[in-house]
C-alpha atoms as a printed R data frame, in Angstrom:
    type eleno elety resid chain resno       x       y       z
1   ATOM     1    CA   UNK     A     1  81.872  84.653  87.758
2   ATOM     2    CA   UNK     A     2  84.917  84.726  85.640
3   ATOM     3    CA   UNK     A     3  88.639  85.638  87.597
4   ATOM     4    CA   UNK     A     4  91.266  86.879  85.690
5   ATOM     5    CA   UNK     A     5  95.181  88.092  86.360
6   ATOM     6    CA   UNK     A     6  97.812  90.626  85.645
7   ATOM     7    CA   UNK     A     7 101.779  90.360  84.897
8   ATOM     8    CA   UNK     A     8 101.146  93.075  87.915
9   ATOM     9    CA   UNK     A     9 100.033  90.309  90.427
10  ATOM    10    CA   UNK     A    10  96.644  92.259  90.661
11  ATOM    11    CA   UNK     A    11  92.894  89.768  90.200
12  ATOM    12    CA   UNK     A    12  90.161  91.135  89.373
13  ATOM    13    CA   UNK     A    13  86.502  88.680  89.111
14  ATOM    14    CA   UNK     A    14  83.959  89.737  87.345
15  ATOM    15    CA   UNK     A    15  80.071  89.643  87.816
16  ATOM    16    CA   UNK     A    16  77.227  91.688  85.701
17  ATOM    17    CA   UNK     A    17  79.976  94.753  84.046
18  ATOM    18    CA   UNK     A    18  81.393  94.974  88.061
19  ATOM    19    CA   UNK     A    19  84.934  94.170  88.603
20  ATOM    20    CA   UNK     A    20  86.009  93.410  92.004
21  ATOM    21    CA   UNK     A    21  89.742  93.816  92.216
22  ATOM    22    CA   UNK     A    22  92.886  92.926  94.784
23  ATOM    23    CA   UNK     A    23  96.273  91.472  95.047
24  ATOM    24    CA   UNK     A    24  97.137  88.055  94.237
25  ATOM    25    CA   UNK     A    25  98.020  85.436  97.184
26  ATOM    26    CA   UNK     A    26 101.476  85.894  95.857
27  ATOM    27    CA   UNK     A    27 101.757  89.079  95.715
28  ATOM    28    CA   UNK     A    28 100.854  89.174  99.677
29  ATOM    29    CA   UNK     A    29 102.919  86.305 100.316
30  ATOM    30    CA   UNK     A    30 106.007  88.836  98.569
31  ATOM    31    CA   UNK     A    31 104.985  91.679 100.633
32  ATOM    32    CA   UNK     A    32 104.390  89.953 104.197
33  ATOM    33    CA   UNK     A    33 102.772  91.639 106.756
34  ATOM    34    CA   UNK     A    34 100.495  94.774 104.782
35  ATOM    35    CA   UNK     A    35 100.138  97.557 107.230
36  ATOM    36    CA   UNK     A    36  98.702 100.062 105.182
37  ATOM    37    CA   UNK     A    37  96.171 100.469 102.176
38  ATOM    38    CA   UNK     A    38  94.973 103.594 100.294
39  ATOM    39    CA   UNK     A    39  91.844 103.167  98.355
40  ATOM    40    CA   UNK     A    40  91.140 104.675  95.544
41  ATOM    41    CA   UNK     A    41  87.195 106.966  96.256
42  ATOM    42    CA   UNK     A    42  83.928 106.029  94.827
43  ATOM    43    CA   UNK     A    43  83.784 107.545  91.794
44  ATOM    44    CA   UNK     A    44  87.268 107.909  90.950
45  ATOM    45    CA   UNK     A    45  87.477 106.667  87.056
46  ATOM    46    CA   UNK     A    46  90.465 104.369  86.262
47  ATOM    47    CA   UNK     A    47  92.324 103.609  83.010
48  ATOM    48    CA   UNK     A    48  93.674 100.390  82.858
49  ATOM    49    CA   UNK     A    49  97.465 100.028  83.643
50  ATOM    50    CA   UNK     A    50  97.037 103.331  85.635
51  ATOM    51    CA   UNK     A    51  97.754 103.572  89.386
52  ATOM    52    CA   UNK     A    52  94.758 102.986  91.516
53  ATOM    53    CA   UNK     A    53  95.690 102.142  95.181
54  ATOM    54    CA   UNK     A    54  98.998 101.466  97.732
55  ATOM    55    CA   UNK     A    55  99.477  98.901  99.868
56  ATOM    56    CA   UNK     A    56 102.145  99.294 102.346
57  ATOM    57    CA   UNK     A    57 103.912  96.321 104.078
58  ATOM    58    CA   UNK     A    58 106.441  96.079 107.081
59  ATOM    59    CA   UNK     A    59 109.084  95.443 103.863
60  ATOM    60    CA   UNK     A    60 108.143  97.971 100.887
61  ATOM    61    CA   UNK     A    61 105.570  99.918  99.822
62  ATOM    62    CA   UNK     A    62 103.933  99.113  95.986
63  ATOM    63    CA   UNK     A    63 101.289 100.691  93.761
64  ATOM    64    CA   UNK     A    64  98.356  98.878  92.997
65  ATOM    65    CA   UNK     A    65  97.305  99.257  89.040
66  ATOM    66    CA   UNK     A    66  93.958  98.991  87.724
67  ATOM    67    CA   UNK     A    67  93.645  95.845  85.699
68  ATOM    68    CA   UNK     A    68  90.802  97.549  83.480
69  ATOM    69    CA   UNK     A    69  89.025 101.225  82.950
70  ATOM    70    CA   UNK     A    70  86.390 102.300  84.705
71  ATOM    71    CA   UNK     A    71  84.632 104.108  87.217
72  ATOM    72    CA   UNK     A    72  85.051 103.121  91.075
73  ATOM    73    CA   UNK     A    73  81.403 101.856  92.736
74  ATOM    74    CA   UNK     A    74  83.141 100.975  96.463
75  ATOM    75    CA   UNK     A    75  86.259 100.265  98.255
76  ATOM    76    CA   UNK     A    76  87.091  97.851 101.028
77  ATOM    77    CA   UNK     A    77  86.720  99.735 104.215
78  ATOM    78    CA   UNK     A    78  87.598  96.895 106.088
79  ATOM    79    CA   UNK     A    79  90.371  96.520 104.851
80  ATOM    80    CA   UNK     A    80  92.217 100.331 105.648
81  ATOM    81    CA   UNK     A    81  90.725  99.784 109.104
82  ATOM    82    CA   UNK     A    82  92.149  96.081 109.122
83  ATOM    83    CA   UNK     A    83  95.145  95.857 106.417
84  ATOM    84    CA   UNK     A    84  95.815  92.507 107.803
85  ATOM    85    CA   UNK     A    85  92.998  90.823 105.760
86  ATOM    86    CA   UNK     A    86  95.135  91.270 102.894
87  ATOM    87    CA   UNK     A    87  97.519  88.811 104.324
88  ATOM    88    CA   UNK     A    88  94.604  86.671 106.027
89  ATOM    89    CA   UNK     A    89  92.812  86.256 102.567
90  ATOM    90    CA   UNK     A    90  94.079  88.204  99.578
91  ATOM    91    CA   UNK     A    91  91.363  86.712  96.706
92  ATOM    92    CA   UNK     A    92  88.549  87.002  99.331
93  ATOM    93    CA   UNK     A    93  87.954  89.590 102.312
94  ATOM    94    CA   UNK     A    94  90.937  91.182 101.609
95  ATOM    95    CA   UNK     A    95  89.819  92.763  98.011
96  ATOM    96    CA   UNK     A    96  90.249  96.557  97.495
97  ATOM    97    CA   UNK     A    97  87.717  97.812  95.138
98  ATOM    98    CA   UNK     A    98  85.153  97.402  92.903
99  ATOM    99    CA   UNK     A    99  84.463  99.377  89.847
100 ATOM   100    CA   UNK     A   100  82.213  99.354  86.785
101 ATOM   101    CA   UNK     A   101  84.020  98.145  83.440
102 ATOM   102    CA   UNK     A   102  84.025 100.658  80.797
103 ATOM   103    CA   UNK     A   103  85.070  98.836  77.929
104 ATOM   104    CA   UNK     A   104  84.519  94.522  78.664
105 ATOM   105    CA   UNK     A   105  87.639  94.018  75.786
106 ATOM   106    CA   UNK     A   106  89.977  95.179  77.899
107 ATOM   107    CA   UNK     A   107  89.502  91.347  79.845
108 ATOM   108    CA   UNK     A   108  91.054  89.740  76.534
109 ATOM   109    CA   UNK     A   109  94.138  90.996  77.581
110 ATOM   110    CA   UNK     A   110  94.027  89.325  81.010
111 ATOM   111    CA   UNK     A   111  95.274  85.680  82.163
112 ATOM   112    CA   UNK     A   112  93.387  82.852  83.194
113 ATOM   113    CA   UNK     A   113  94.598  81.093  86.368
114 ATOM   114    CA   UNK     A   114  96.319  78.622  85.008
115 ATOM   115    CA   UNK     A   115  98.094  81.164  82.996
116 ATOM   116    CA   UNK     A   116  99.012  83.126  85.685
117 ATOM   117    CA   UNK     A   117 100.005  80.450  87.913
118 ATOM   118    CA   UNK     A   118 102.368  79.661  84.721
119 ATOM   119    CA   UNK     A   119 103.521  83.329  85.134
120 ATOM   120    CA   UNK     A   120 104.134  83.239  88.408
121 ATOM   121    CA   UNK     A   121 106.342  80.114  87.902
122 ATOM   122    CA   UNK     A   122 108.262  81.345  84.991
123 ATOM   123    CA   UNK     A   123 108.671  85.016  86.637
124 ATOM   124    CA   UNK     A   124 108.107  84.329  90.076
């Protein structure tokens, strides 16, 4: 399974042409305590950079971008009945979707974790 990141703070890993995608630990860390998230529905087709969920904390309220196209194949229920997850573990339980690549060359344009942790330094 191969992780990648966005300039957007979004990670997505990737197994078999499925993406499964959620907010960096930094990103959480930025928006403390999530008490909201809006998924986007099974079958809902993405394009990449596009908006594809929100995720409401007790400071601001941000869009969630898709990192790559494709077609939804399940959100995180847990995780609009329990937005805390996001906080409790961002790159784990607390992911937001999944969603079936539609073109695998869109990845190229992703980072690498070191990369991104590089980002995050530079940027942060």
């Amino acid at each position: 399974m191969t992780v990648y990141f966005t300039d957007q703070h979004e990670w997505l890993s990737v197994e078999g042409g499925i993406a499964t995608v959620g907010i960096t630990k930094y990103a959480a860390e930025q928006l403390g305590d999530v008490v909201f998230v809006e998924l986007p529905a099974k079958g809902k087709s993405l394009t990449a950079k596009g908006e594809a969920a929100v995720v409401e904390s007790v400071k601001a309220a941000s869009d969630v971008y898709a990192p790559v196209s494709g077609e939804v194949t399940e959100s995180n229920d847990a995780v609009t009945a329990e937005p805390s997850k996001v906080n409790e573990d961002p790159q784990g339980e607390g992911w937001f979707f999944k969603l079936k690549l539609a073109d695998e060359s869109e990845l190229a344009g992703l980072m690498d974790e070191t990369a991104y942790e590089k980002f995050v330094r530079d940027h942060g």
